[in-house]
């Protein structure tokens, strides 16, 4: 009796085909995985594009580059459309001379390198990096970045509108941070500024609406205009002892701000009108008792109503001087008197000009005045005001 081997052969061919299909799939998967993660040690700057195949260029998600690189390499990296993480920690950006008149310096990440990049989420920058060009990462989807110690300059708009960065850490080696460097980083909740940093640029952290805590380094000397403007969740700020000047509206638009501790013994210079109504009327200003005279006599700081002693936490009279149950203070370009019904109120400019001198029939009176120093009298009490 003959046996029919055809069904058995069919089953064998089917099993073999299935086995080969699985094996091919494994190789394809491994190939895809290899294409997604690459580590390249570059021996000659400018040759990165020759080390990555066309297939890898399309697939690579995680790239580590070591060795010397130049502007041609960073421009090539920018073209990798699937790249999510980039490690340049062991890379070194070297000088590249394009022509007799065009040279790209060493240690500088070119302006606009990853501007509006929509895939790169994490990057470790070269340890030898000295400068990040303007708009280098503007409007990108970066979630984290490592800024190396030794970095000296961050260009204008460098990280502006990176709406997914949650933490910002600034090394103390930075000498120049140009305006708007981190403007609009709306997810950033914490900010670390290392010792050594001296200047914060204009609008540097403006519109970082999730930022809650700000710890400024003792080395800080100047804060640019609107540096923390519209950082809606900040509740407290301490200005360290070396701060000598503030730009206009540094802390304006911060409704949560309750406490401003100012450690300098001399009032930092501030432009007229630098403080908004919330700061003038609601924020508690803490200063050293020995510095009270400097802040009282300053045309801008004296507008703040709520002065407190750093040493004791107790209220400290600024330009609000109680006399005969009356009160006088400067705010919004006006001198306000209250509790003065039936009293003689007089106000003189130091040049001798009489601004006001009569019995007040109502409980309060407001006098708009120009910038200057004034002498007031309420009944028998005499004092000085600075507008």
Coordinates of C-alpha atoms in Angstrom, one line a residue:
X1 CA 0.0 0.0 0.0
X2 CA 1.4 3.4 -1.1
X3 CA 1.5 6.3 1.3
X4 CA 0.6 9.8 0.3
X5 CA 3.5 12.1 1.2
X6 CA 2.1 15.3 -0.4
X7 CA 0.2 16.5 2.8
X8 CA 3.3 15.9 4.9
X9 CA 5.5 17.8 2.3
X10 CA 3.0 20.6 2.3
X11 CA 3.1 20.9 6.1
X12 CA 6.9 20.8 6.0
X13 CA 7.1 23.6 3.4
X14 CA 4.6 25.7 5.3
X15 CA 6.6 25.2 8.6
X16 CA 9.8 26.1 6.8
X17 CA 8.3 29.2 5.2
X18 CA 6.9 30.3 8.6
X19 CA 10.3 29.8 10.2
X20 CA 12.1 31.8 7.5
X21 CA 9.5 34.6 7.9
X22 CA 10.1 34.8 11.6
X23 CA 13.9 34.8 11.1
X24 CA 13.7 37.6 8.5
X25 CA 11.5 39.6 10.8
X26 CA 14.0 39.2 13.6
X27 CA 16.8 40.4 11.3
X28 CA 14.6 43.3 10.1
X29 CA 13.8 44.3 13.7
X30 CA 17.4 44.2 14.7
X31 CA 18.4 46.2 11.7
X32 CA 15.7 48.8 12.6
X33 CA 17.0 48.9 16.2
X34 CA 20.5 49.3 15.0
X35 CA 19.4 52.1 12.7
X36 CA 17.6 53.8 15.6
X37 CA 20.5 54.0 18.0
X38 CA 24.0 55.1 16.7
X39 CA 27.3 55.9 18.3
X40 CA 29.9 57.4 16.1
X41 CA 33.5 58.4 16.9
X42 CA 34.4 61.0 14.3
X43 CA 38.1 61.3 13.5
X44 CA 37.7 64.2 11.0
X45 CA 35.4 67.1 11.5
X46 CA 32.8 67.7 8.8
X47 CA 32.5 64.0 7.8
X48 CA 29.5 62.9 9.9
X49 CA 27.2 62.6 6.9
X50 CA 29.5 60.0 5.3
X51 CA 29.3 57.8 8.4
X52 CA 25.5 57.5 8.4
X53 CA 23.7 55.6 5.7
X54 CA 20.5 56.9 4.0
X55 CA 18.5 54.3 5.8
X56 CA 20.0 55.3 9.2
X57 CA 19.4 59.0 8.5
X58 CA 15.7 58.2 8.2
X59 CA 15.5 55.9 11.2
X60 CA 18.0 57.2 13.8
X61 CA 16.3 58.3 17.1
X62 CA 19.3 58.2 19.5
X63 CA 22.6 59.6 18.4
X64 CA 25.9 59.9 20.2
X65 CA 28.8 61.7 18.4
X66 CA 32.3 61.8 19.8
X67 CA 35.4 63.5 18.5
X68 CA 35.8 66.7 16.5
X69 CA 32.8 68.2 14.7
X70 CA 32.2 71.5 12.9
X71 CA 29.2 73.5 11.6
X72 CA 28.7 71.1 8.6
X73 CA 28.2 68.3 11.1
X74 CA 25.6 70.2 13.2
X75 CA 23.8 71.3 10.1
X76 CA 23.6 67.6 9.0
X77 CA 22.3 66.6 12.4
X78 CA 19.6 69.2 12.1
X79 CA 18.3 67.3 9.0
X80 CA 17.8 64.0 10.9
X81 CA 14.0 64.0 10.9
X82 CA 13.5 61.2 13.6
X83 CA 16.1 62.3 16.1
X84 CA 14.9 62.4 19.7
X85 CA 18.1 62.3 21.8
X86 CA 21.5 63.7 21.0
X87 CA 24.6 63.3 23.1
X88 CA 27.5 65.6 22.2
X89 CA 29.1 65.4 25.6
X90 CA 32.3 64.0 24.2
X91 CA 32.3 66.0 21.0
X92 CA 34.3 69.2 20.4
X93 CA 33.2 71.9 18.0
X94 CA 36.3 73.0 16.1
X95 CA 36.9 76.1 14.0
X96 CA 35.8 75.9 10.4
X97 CA 37.0 78.3 7.7
X98 CA 34.5 78.4 4.9
X99 CA 36.3 81.1 2.9
X100 CA 38.7 83.9 3.3
X101 CA 35.9 86.1 4.8
X102 CA 33.8 83.5 6.6
X103 CA 35.0 81.5 9.6
X104 CA 32.9 79.6 12.1
X105 CA 34.7 79.8 15.5
X106 CA 35.5 76.9 17.8
X107 CA 33.3 76.2 20.8
X108 CA 30.2 77.9 19.3
X109 CA 26.9 76.3 18.5
X110 CA 25.6 78.1 15.4
X111 CA 22.6 80.4 15.7
X112 CA 19.4 78.7 14.7
X113 CA 20.9 75.2 14.7
X114 CA 17.7 73.5 16.0
X115 CA 15.3 76.4 15.7
X116 CA 11.7 75.0 15.5
X117 CA 12.9 71.4 15.6
X118 CA 9.9 69.2 16.4
X119 CA 11.6 65.8 17.2
X120 CA 14.6 66.5 19.4
X121 CA 13.6 66.1 23.1
X122 CA 17.0 65.7 24.9
X123 CA 20.5 67.0 24.3
X124 CA 23.8 66.9 26.0
X125 CA 26.0 69.7 24.7
X126 CA 29.8 69.5 24.3
X127 CA 31.8 70.0 27.6
X128 CA 34.0 72.5 25.7
X129 CA 31.1 74.6 24.5
X130 CA 31.5 78.3 25.0
X131 CA 28.6 79.9 23.3
X132 CA 25.1 79.0 22.2
X133 CA 24.0 81.2 19.3
X134 CA 20.7 83.1 19.1
X135 CA 17.5 81.1 18.5
X136 CA 19.6 77.9 18.6
X137 CA 16.6 75.9 20.2
X138 CA 13.8 78.5 19.9
X139 CA 10.3 77.0 19.6
X140 CA 11.6 73.4 19.8
X141 CA 10.2 70.5 21.7
X142 CA 13.1 70.1 24.0
X143 CA 12.3 68.5 27.4
X144 CA 15.7 68.6 29.0
X145 CA 19.1 70.0 28.2
X146 CA 22.5 69.9 29.9
X147 CA 24.4 73.3 29.9
X148 CA 28.1 72.6 30.5
X149 CA 30.1 74.5 33.1
X150 CA 32.4 76.7 31.0
X151 CA 29.6 78.0 28.8
X152 CA 30.1 81.8 28.6
X153 CA 27.3 83.1 26.4
X154 CA 23.7 82.3 25.6
X155 CA 22.3 84.2 22.6
X156 CA 19.0 86.1 22.2
X157 CA 16.0 83.8 22.0
X158 CA 18.2 80.8 22.4
X159 CA 15.6 78.7 24.3
X160 CA 12.6 81.0 23.9
X161 CA 9.2 79.3 23.6
X162 CA 10.6 75.8 24.5
X163 CA 7.2 75.0 26.1
X164 CA 8.2 71.5 27.3
X165 CA 11.4 72.3 29.3
X166 CA 10.5 71.7 33.0
X167 CA 13.8 72.6 34.7
X168 CA 16.4 75.2 33.9
X169 CA 19.9 75.1 35.3
X170 CA 22.3 78.0 34.5
X171 CA 26.1 77.4 35.1
X172 CA 28.0 80.1 37.0
X173 CA 30.5 80.5 34.1
X174 CA 28.0 82.4 32.0
X175 CA 29.1 86.0 31.4
X176 CA 26.5 87.1 28.9
X177 CA 22.9 86.0 28.7
X178 CA 21.2 88.0 26.0
X179 CA 17.5 89.2 26.1
X180 CA 14.6 86.7 25.9
X181 CA 16.9 83.7 26.2
X182 CA 14.3 81.6 28.1
X183 CA 11.2 83.8 27.4
X184 CA 8.0 81.8 27.2
X185 CA 9.3 78.5 28.6
X186 CA 5.8 77.9 30.0
X187 CA 6.4 74.5 31.5
X188 CA 9.5 75.4 33.5
X189 CA 8.8 75.0 37.2
X190 CA 12.2 75.3 38.8
X191 CA 15.2 77.5 38.1
X192 CA 18.8 77.0 39.4
X193 CA 21.3 79.8 38.9
X194 CA 24.8 78.9 39.9
X195 CA 27.2 81.1 41.8
X196 CA 29.4 83.2 39.6
X197 CA 26.5 84.6 37.4
X198 CA 26.5 88.4 37.5
X199 CA 23.9 89.5 35.0
X200 CA 20.4 88.4 34.0
X201 CA 19.4 89.7 30.6
X202 CA 16.2 91.6 29.7
X203 CA 13.1 89.5 29.6
X204 CA 15.3 86.5 30.3
X205 CA 12.6 84.4 32.1
X206 CA 9.6 86.5 31.1
X207 CA 6.3 84.6 30.6
X208 CA 7.6 81.4 32.4
X209 CA 4.1 81.1 33.8
X210 CA 4.8 77.8 35.7
X211 CA 7.9 79.0 37.5
X212 CA 7.4 78.9 41.3
X213 CA 10.7 79.2 43.0
X214 CA 13.6 81.5 42.1
X215 CA 16.9 81.4 44.0
X216 CA 19.3 84.1 42.8
X217 CA 23.1 83.6 43.4
X218 CA 25.0 85.8 45.8
X219 CA 27.2 86.9 42.9
X220 CA 24.4 88.5 41.0
X221 CA 24.8 92.3 40.3
X222 CA 22.2 93.3 37.8
X223 CA 18.8 92.1 36.6
X224 CA 17.5 93.3 33.2
X225 CA 14.0 94.7 32.5
X226 CA 11.0 92.4 32.7
X227 CA 13.4 89.5 33.6
X228 CA 10.7 87.8 35.5
X229 CA 7.7 89.6 34.1
X230 CA 4.5 87.7 34.0
X231 CA 5.9 84.7 36.0
X232 CA 2.5 84.3 37.6
X233 CA 3.3 81.7 40.2
X234 CA 6.3 83.2 42.0
X235 CA 5.5 84.0 45.6
X236 CA 8.8 85.2 47.0
X237 CA 12.1 86.6 45.7
X238 CA 15.3 87.5 47.5
X239 CA 17.7 90.0 45.9
X240 CA 21.2 89.2 47.0
X241 CA 23.6 91.8 48.5
X242 CA 25.5 92.7 45.4
X243 CA 22.5 93.7 43.2
X244 CA 23.0 97.3 42.3
X245 CA 20.5 97.8 39.6
X246 CA 17.1 96.5 38.3
X247 CA 15.6 97.1 34.9
X248 CA 12.1 98.4 34.5
X249 CA 9.2 96.1 35.4
X250 CA 11.5 93.2 36.6
X251 CA 8.7 91.7 38.8
X252 CA 5.6 93.2 37.2
X253 CA 2.6 91.0 36.3
X254 CA 3.2 88.5 39.2
X255 CA -0.1 88.4 41.2
X256 CA 1.2 85.7 43.5
X257 CA 4.2 87.7 44.7
X258 CA 3.9 88.3 48.4
X259 CA 7.4 88.9 49.7
X260 CA 10.4 90.7 48.3
X261 CA 13.5 90.5 50.4
X262 CA 16.1 93.1 49.3
X263 CA 19.5 92.5 51.0
X264 CA 21.6 95.4 49.5
X265 CA 22.4 98.1 52.1
X266 CA 22.1 100.7 49.3
X267 CA 18.9 100.8 47.3
X268 CA 19.5 99.3 43.8
X269 CA 18.8 101.8 41.1
X270 CA 15.4 101.3 39.5
X271 CA 13.8 103.4 36.7
X272 CA 10.8 105.5 37.6
X273 CA 7.6 103.6 37.3
X274 CA 9.3 100.3 37.6
X275 CA 6.9 98.8 40.1
X276 CA 3.3 98.0 39.3
X277 CA 0.3 98.6 41.6
X278 CA 0.4 95.1 43.0
X279 CA 4.0 95.6 44.2
X280 CA 3.3 99.1 45.5
X281 CA 0.2 98.1 47.5
X282 CA 0.4 94.4 48.3
X283 CA 3.9 93.1 48.3
X284 CA 5.8 93.1 51.6
X285 CA 9.3 94.7 51.2
X286 CA 11.9 93.4 53.6
X287 CA 15.1 95.4 54.1
X288 CA 17.9 95.7 56.6
X289 CA 17.1 98.2 59.3
X290 CA 20.4 100.0 58.7
X291 CA 19.4 100.5 55.0
X292 CA 16.0 102.1 55.8
X293 CA 17.2 105.6 55.0
X294 CA 18.5 104.6 51.5
X295 CA 15.1 103.1 50.6
X296 CA 13.0 105.8 52.1
X297 CA 14.9 108.5 50.2
X298 CA 14.7 106.7 46.8
X299 CA 12.0 108.0 44.5
X300 CA 11.0 104.5 43.3
X301 CA 11.5 102.2 46.4
X302 CA 9.7 104.7 48.6
X303 CA 6.5 104.1 46.6
X304 CA 6.1 100.7 48.2
X305 CA 3.7 100.9 51.1
X306 CA 4.7 97.9 53.2
X307 CA 8.2 98.0 54.6
X308 CA 9.5 95.3 57.0
X309 CA 12.7 94.7 58.9
X310 CA 14.7 91.7 57.7
X311 CA 16.1 91.2 61.2
X312 CA 12.9 91.1 63.2
X313 CA 10.1 90.7 60.6
X314 CA 8.4 93.7 62.1
X315 CA 6.8 96.6 60.1
X316 CA 9.1 99.5 59.3
X317 CA 7.8 102.9 58.4
X318 CA 8.9 104.0 55.0
X319 CA 7.2 107.2 53.6
X320 CA 4.1 106.4 55.6
X321 CA 4.5 108.5 58.7
X322 CA 1.8 108.5 61.3
X323 CA 1.3 111.9 62.9
X324 CA -1.8 113.1 64.8
X325 CA -3.6 110.0 63.5
X326 CA -2.8 111.0 59.9
X327 CA -1.0 109.1 57.2
X328 CA 1.0 110.2 54.1
X329 CA 2.6 108.1 51.4
X330 CA 3.7 108.2 47.7
X331 CA 2.2 106.0 45.1
X332 CA 1.6 106.1 41.3
X333 CA 3.1 109.6 41.0
X334 CA 0.8 111.1 43.7
X335 CA 1.1 112.1 47.3
X336 CA -1.7 110.7 49.4
X337 CA -2.8 112.1 52.8
X338 CA -5.5 110.4 54.9
X339 CA -6.9 111.0 58.4
X340 CA -6.4 114.8 57.9
X341 CA -10.0 116.1 58.2
X342 CA -9.9 119.6 59.7
X343 CA -6.1 119.7 59.8
X344 CA -3.8 122.1 58.1
X345 CA -1.8 120.3 55.4
X346 CA 1.1 121.9 53.6
X347 CA 3.3 120.6 50.9
X348 CA 6.5 122.3 49.6
X349 CA 9.0 121.4 46.9
X350 CA 12.5 121.7 48.2
X351 CA 13.1 124.6 45.8
X352 CA 10.6 126.6 48.0
X353 CA 7.6 126.2 45.7
X354 CA 4.3 125.9 47.7
X355 CA 2.3 123.0 46.3
X356 CA -0.5 123.0 48.8
X357 CA -1.3 124.8 52.1
X358 CA -4.8 124.8 53.6
X359 CA -7.2 123.2 56.0
X360 CA -8.5 119.9 54.5
X361 CA -12.3 119.6 54.9
X362 CA -12.3 115.9 54.0
X363 CA -10.6 112.9 55.5
X364 CA -8.2 112.4 52.6
X365 CA -6.6 114.3 49.8
X366 CA -4.4 113.3 46.8
X367 CA -2.0 115.6 45.2
X368 CA -0.4 114.8 41.8
X369 CA 3.3 115.9 41.8
X370 CA 6.3 115.8 39.5
X371 CA 9.5 113.9 40.4
X372 CA 11.4 115.6 43.2
X373 CA 11.9 116.0 47.0
X374 CA 9.1 117.5 49.0
X375 CA 8.6 118.7 52.6
X376 CA 5.1 118.2 54.1
X377 CA 3.4 119.4 57.3
X378 CA 0.4 117.9 58.9
X379 CA -0.5 120.0 61.9
X380 CA 2.7 120.2 63.9
X381 CA 4.4 117.2 62.2
X382 CA 6.9 117.8 59.5
X383 CA 8.5 115.2 57.3
X384 CA 10.2 114.6 53.9
X385 CA 8.9 112.7 50.8
X386 CA 10.7 111.6 47.7
X387 CA 8.7 111.3 44.5

